[in-house]
């Protein structure tokens, strides 16, 4: 079974804009997939369907065998527990330390304090921020803040890590460092990665599967390592 499956998915917003048109997409467990396309092509909409921020107008969206298009609002928290989400802006709590920002994501689960501590430190270590555990967000660089948000996203060991333009605010060198962090999560933990980006350089360097969206449709789905910039 596919971990993620979109079947004949359409998304039309109330203002009449059709953001996705007959999208079919399968993603298996452990894959690393870039979703690329020009601004306004529908990348964010596709990503938002996966974590049920939006519902499709038509079609089915399966995540771990559950059709999340049909999921009632009261059940969305169950889906979100299976996912980690990373955004362009880091959404950290400014008055909490790195440790507290990451641990906070676990506190809803009613785990024992010691278990929270262990999982939190493991996630912080995975993103290479062990020596910043007690720092506050405003004491960190942009790249370090993004690492914290990644640690927070993986602390509960999600099946899928969804990234929406995670390097959008970062310079090229820092962006590559962040990509290495995300790649290591894919390789070390087996987490499936779905990343929307319009950063061609990154996509070319990483040599992963690339799904190209144009005007709300999948224009190309290129297997690992075969993608070269063709003018997006
Ligand atoms: P991308 O992430 O590739 O920039 P989006 O998925 O954000 O593309 O947008 C696809 C299209 O849908 C665009 O035309 C955009 O203006 C439109 N759109 C996105 N979100 C909304 C919304 N909440 N309401 C109306 N139109 C939207």
Short mmCIF file of C-alpha atoms and ligand atoms in Angstrom, two decimals:
data_model
loop_
_atom_site.label_atom_id
_atom_site.label_comp_id
_atom_site.label_asym_id
_atom_site.label_seq_id
_atom_site.Cartn_x
_atom_site.Cartn_y
_atom_site.Cartn_z
CA UNK A 1 0.00 0.00 0.00
CA UNK A 2 1.11 3.54 -0.77
CA UNK A 3 1.70 5.82 2.19
CA UNK A 4 0.22 8.74 0.29
CA UNK A 5 -2.21 8.52 -2.57
CA UNK A 6 -4.06 11.30 -4.37
CA UNK A 7 -6.77 10.13 -6.75
CA UNK A 8 -8.36 12.50 -9.27
CA UNK A 9 -7.99 15.44 -6.91
CA UNK A 10 -9.45 18.84 -7.73
CA UNK A 11 -9.27 21.95 -5.59
CA UNK A 12 -11.31 25.01 -6.40
CA UNK A 13 -11.25 27.84 -3.87
CA UNK A 14 -14.46 29.75 -3.04
CA UNK A 15 -13.22 32.71 -5.12
CA UNK A 16 -13.37 30.50 -8.23
CA UNK A 17 -9.63 29.82 -8.60
CA UNK A 18 -8.88 26.22 -9.56
CA UNK A 19 -5.63 25.45 -7.76
CA UNK A 20 -5.45 21.70 -8.55
CA UNK A 21 -6.92 19.85 -11.49
CA UNK A 22 -7.15 16.04 -11.68
CA UNK A 23 -4.01 15.34 -9.66
CA UNK A 24 -2.94 11.72 -9.24
CA UNK A 25 0.09 10.98 -7.12
CA UNK A 26 1.48 8.00 -5.20
CA UNK A 27 4.24 8.20 -2.63
CA UNK A 28 5.67 5.13 -0.90
CA UNK A 29 7.03 4.84 2.60
CA UNK A 30 10.58 6.15 2.89
CA UNK A 31 10.57 8.21 -0.31
CA UNK A 32 12.02 11.71 -0.63
CA UNK A 33 9.93 13.80 -3.02
CA UNK A 34 10.31 17.38 -4.13
CA UNK A 35 7.21 19.21 -5.33
CA UNK A 36 8.27 22.08 -7.53
CA UNK A 37 6.66 24.66 -9.76
CA UNK A 38 6.29 28.39 -10.27
CA UNK A 39 4.64 30.56 -7.67
CA UNK A 40 0.87 30.04 -7.82
CA UNK A 41 1.14 26.63 -9.52
CA UNK A 42 -0.53 24.79 -6.63
CA UNK A 43 2.33 23.43 -4.49
CA UNK A 44 1.05 24.78 -1.18
CA UNK A 45 -2.47 23.67 -1.95
CA UNK A 46 -1.27 20.11 -2.58
CA UNK A 47 0.70 20.15 0.68
CA UNK A 48 -2.26 21.61 2.61
CA UNK A 49 -4.49 18.77 1.45
CA UNK A 50 -2.12 16.28 3.05
CA UNK A 51 -2.40 17.76 6.52
CA UNK A 52 -6.06 18.64 6.04
CA UNK A 53 -5.59 22.37 6.15
CA UNK A 54 -7.74 22.30 3.02
CA UNK A 55 -10.18 19.72 1.65
CA UNK A 56 -10.31 18.78 -2.03
CA UNK A 57 -13.37 19.85 -3.98
CA UNK A 58 -13.34 16.41 -5.60
CA UNK A 59 -11.21 13.29 -5.31
CA UNK A 60 -9.52 11.27 -2.61
CA UNK A 61 -6.44 12.00 -0.50
CA UNK A 62 -5.12 9.00 1.42
CA UNK A 63 -2.50 9.39 4.12
CA UNK A 64 -1.58 6.11 5.80
CA UNK A 65 -4.72 4.45 4.40
CA UNK A 66 -7.12 7.13 5.71
CA UNK A 67 -9.03 9.31 3.27
CA UNK A 68 -8.28 12.63 4.91
CA UNK A 69 -10.62 14.42 2.50
CA UNK A 70 -13.46 12.83 4.46
CA UNK A 71 -11.92 13.25 7.90
CA UNK A 72 -14.17 15.12 10.32
CA UNK A 73 -12.71 18.23 11.95
CA UNK A 74 -12.75 16.52 15.32
CA UNK A 75 -10.44 13.78 13.99
CA UNK A 76 -7.86 16.00 12.31
CA UNK A 77 -5.63 15.92 15.39
CA UNK A 78 -5.17 12.18 14.84
CA UNK A 79 -3.85 12.80 11.34
CA UNK A 80 -1.56 15.59 12.51
CA UNK A 81 0.03 13.24 15.05
CA UNK A 82 1.27 11.11 12.17
CA UNK A 83 2.82 14.10 10.42
CA UNK A 84 5.59 16.57 11.06
CA UNK A 85 5.25 19.93 9.36
CA UNK A 86 7.96 22.51 8.63
CA UNK A 87 7.18 25.96 7.25
CA UNK A 88 9.21 28.75 5.70
CA UNK A 89 8.81 30.83 8.87
CA UNK A 90 9.86 28.84 11.87
CA UNK A 91 6.88 29.53 14.14
CA UNK A 92 8.92 29.16 17.32
CA UNK A 93 7.71 30.40 20.68
CA UNK A 94 10.00 33.35 21.46
CA UNK A 95 9.89 33.03 25.25
CA UNK A 96 10.76 29.34 25.26
CA UNK A 97 14.20 27.78 24.92
CA UNK A 98 15.14 25.38 22.14
CA UNK A 99 14.46 22.48 24.51
CA UNK A 100 11.07 23.89 25.55
CA UNK A 101 10.03 24.62 21.96
CA UNK A 102 10.69 21.02 20.97
CA UNK A 103 9.34 19.43 24.17
CA UNK A 104 6.16 21.51 23.90
CA UNK A 105 5.13 19.44 20.86
CA UNK A 106 5.17 16.31 23.04
CA UNK A 107 3.37 17.64 26.07
CA UNK A 108 -0.09 16.95 24.67
CA UNK A 109 0.62 13.21 24.71
CA UNK A 110 0.80 12.87 28.48
CA UNK A 111 4.24 11.23 28.45
CA UNK A 112 6.41 10.98 31.54
CA UNK A 113 8.82 13.86 32.05
CA UNK A 114 11.87 11.65 31.57
CA UNK A 115 10.49 10.28 28.30
CA UNK A 116 9.82 13.80 27.04
CA UNK A 117 13.39 14.76 27.95
CA UNK A 118 14.88 11.78 26.12
CA UNK A 119 12.87 12.24 22.94
CA UNK A 120 13.45 16.00 22.94
CA UNK A 121 17.22 15.67 23.31
CA UNK A 122 17.33 12.99 20.62
CA UNK A 123 15.49 15.25 18.15
CA UNK A 124 17.70 18.23 18.99
CA UNK A 125 20.77 16.07 18.48
CA UNK A 126 19.45 14.77 15.14
CA UNK A 127 19.35 18.34 13.78
CA UNK A 128 22.81 19.16 15.16
CA UNK A 129 21.85 21.68 17.84
CA UNK A 130 22.98 19.90 20.98
CA UNK A 131 25.02 22.86 22.22
CA UNK A 132 22.09 25.29 21.79
CA UNK A 133 19.58 23.37 23.88
CA UNK A 134 19.17 26.20 26.38
CA UNK A 135 19.24 29.09 23.90
CA UNK A 136 16.25 31.25 23.03
CA UNK A 137 15.13 31.70 19.40
CA UNK A 138 16.42 35.29 19.22
CA UNK A 139 19.89 34.01 20.08
CA UNK A 140 19.93 31.75 17.02
CA UNK A 141 20.61 32.30 13.30
CA UNK A 142 17.85 31.70 10.76
CA UNK A 143 19.30 28.31 9.88
CA UNK A 144 19.47 27.31 13.54
CA UNK A 145 15.88 28.40 14.09
CA UNK A 146 14.82 26.26 11.15
CA UNK A 147 16.69 23.32 12.71
CA UNK A 148 14.64 23.82 15.89
CA UNK A 149 11.42 23.77 13.90
CA UNK A 150 12.59 20.55 12.21
CA UNK A 151 13.42 19.00 15.59
CA UNK A 152 9.93 19.94 16.79
CA UNK A 153 8.42 18.35 13.67
CA UNK A 154 10.24 15.02 14.13
CA UNK A 155 10.15 14.71 17.92
CA UNK A 156 7.11 12.46 17.84
CA UNK A 157 8.64 10.22 15.18
CA UNK A 158 6.16 11.01 12.38
CA UNK A 159 5.75 8.76 9.35
CA UNK A 160 5.87 11.78 7.05
CA UNK A 161 7.74 15.06 7.24
CA UNK A 162 6.01 17.72 5.16
CA UNK A 163 8.07 20.78 4.32
CA UNK A 164 6.60 23.88 2.67
CA UNK A 165 9.45 26.06 1.33
CA UNK A 166 11.66 25.35 4.37
CA UNK A 167 14.63 27.20 2.88
CA UNK A 168 12.63 30.17 1.60
CA UNK A 169 14.18 32.62 4.07
CA UNK A 170 17.72 31.23 4.03
CA UNK A 171 20.87 31.94 2.01
CA UNK A 172 22.15 29.21 -0.37
CA UNK A 173 24.81 27.83 1.97
CA UNK A 174 22.46 27.61 4.96
CA UNK A 175 19.78 26.15 2.70
CA UNK A 176 22.09 23.29 1.72
CA UNK A 177 22.88 22.65 5.39
CA UNK A 178 19.16 22.42 6.12
CA UNK A 179 18.76 20.03 3.19
CA UNK A 180 21.46 17.80 4.65
CA UNK A 181 19.54 17.75 7.93
CA UNK A 182 16.35 16.75 6.13
CA UNK A 183 18.17 14.13 4.05
CA UNK A 184 19.69 12.60 7.20
CA UNK A 185 16.21 12.33 8.74
CA UNK A 186 15.08 10.45 5.63
CA UNK A 187 18.10 8.15 5.72
CA UNK A 188 18.59 7.64 9.48
CA UNK A 189 14.96 7.46 10.57
CA UNK A 190 13.28 6.26 7.35
CA UNK A 191 10.88 9.21 7.49
CA UNK A 192 9.08 9.94 4.21
CA UNK A 193 9.83 13.49 3.05
CA UNK A 194 7.61 15.68 0.90
CA UNK A 195 9.05 19.09 0.25
CA UNK A 196 7.58 21.96 -1.75
CA UNK A 197 10.18 24.38 -3.05
CA UNK A 198 10.99 26.63 -5.94
CA UNK A 199 14.71 26.46 -5.27
CA UNK A 200 16.06 24.80 -8.42
CA UNK A 201 19.63 24.63 -7.20
CA UNK A 202 18.68 22.53 -4.24
CA UNK A 203 16.55 20.21 -6.33
CA UNK A 204 19.37 19.69 -8.83
CA UNK A 205 21.91 18.97 -6.14
CA UNK A 206 19.86 16.54 -4.09
CA UNK A 207 18.98 14.10 -6.89
CA UNK A 208 15.64 12.91 -5.55
CA UNK A 209 12.25 12.28 -7.10
CA UNK A 210 10.78 15.51 -8.46
CA UNK A 211 7.09 16.19 -9.07
CA UNK A 212 6.59 19.27 -11.23
CA UNK A 213 3.30 21.15 -10.98
CA UNK A 214 2.15 23.55 -13.67
CA UNK A 215 -1.20 25.34 -13.49
CA UNK A 216 -2.51 22.89 -10.92
CA UNK A 217 -1.58 19.79 -12.89
CA UNK A 218 1.30 17.35 -12.57
CA UNK A 219 3.38 18.13 -15.63
CA UNK A 220 6.20 15.69 -14.86
CA UNK A 221 7.18 13.12 -12.26
CA UNK A 222 10.90 12.50 -12.58
CA UNK A 223 12.65 9.69 -10.79
CA UNK A 224 15.64 10.12 -8.54
CA UNK A 225 18.60 11.95 -9.91
CA UNK A 226 17.18 12.50 -13.37
CA UNK A 227 15.94 16.03 -12.85
CA UNK A 228 17.91 18.89 -14.40
CA UNK A 229 16.65 22.44 -14.55
CA UNK A 230 14.35 22.80 -17.53
CA UNK A 231 13.28 26.32 -16.89
CA UNK A 232 10.73 26.33 -14.10
P1 LIG B 1 2.10 27.78 -4.82
O1 LIG B 1 2.28 27.16 -3.48
O2 LIG B 1 2.64 26.94 -5.94
O3 LIG B 1 2.58 29.19 -4.89
P2 LIG B 1 -0.75 27.86 -4.16
O4 LIG B 1 -1.18 26.48 -3.92
O5 LIG B 1 -0.47 28.73 -2.97
O6 LIG B 1 0.53 27.84 -5.14
O7 LIG B 1 -1.81 28.61 -5.05
C1 LIG B 1 -2.40 28.05 -6.23
C2 LIG B 1 -3.50 28.99 -6.72
O8 LIG B 1 -4.57 29.02 -5.78
C3 LIG B 1 -3.07 30.44 -6.89
O9 LIG B 1 -3.74 30.97 -7.99
C4 LIG B 1 -3.53 31.10 -5.61
O10 LIG B 1 -3.78 32.46 -5.79
C5 LIG B 1 -4.78 30.33 -5.29
N1 LIG B 1 -5.05 30.24 -3.84
C6 LIG B 1 -4.25 29.72 -2.90
N2 LIG B 1 -4.84 29.75 -1.69
C7 LIG B 1 -6.05 30.32 -1.87
C8 LIG B 1 -7.14 30.64 -1.02
N3 LIG B 1 -7.11 30.36 0.30
N4 LIG B 1 -8.23 31.24 -1.56
C9 LIG B 1 -8.28 31.51 -2.86
N5 LIG B 1 -7.30 31.23 -3.74
C10 LIG B 1 -6.19 30.64 -3.25
#
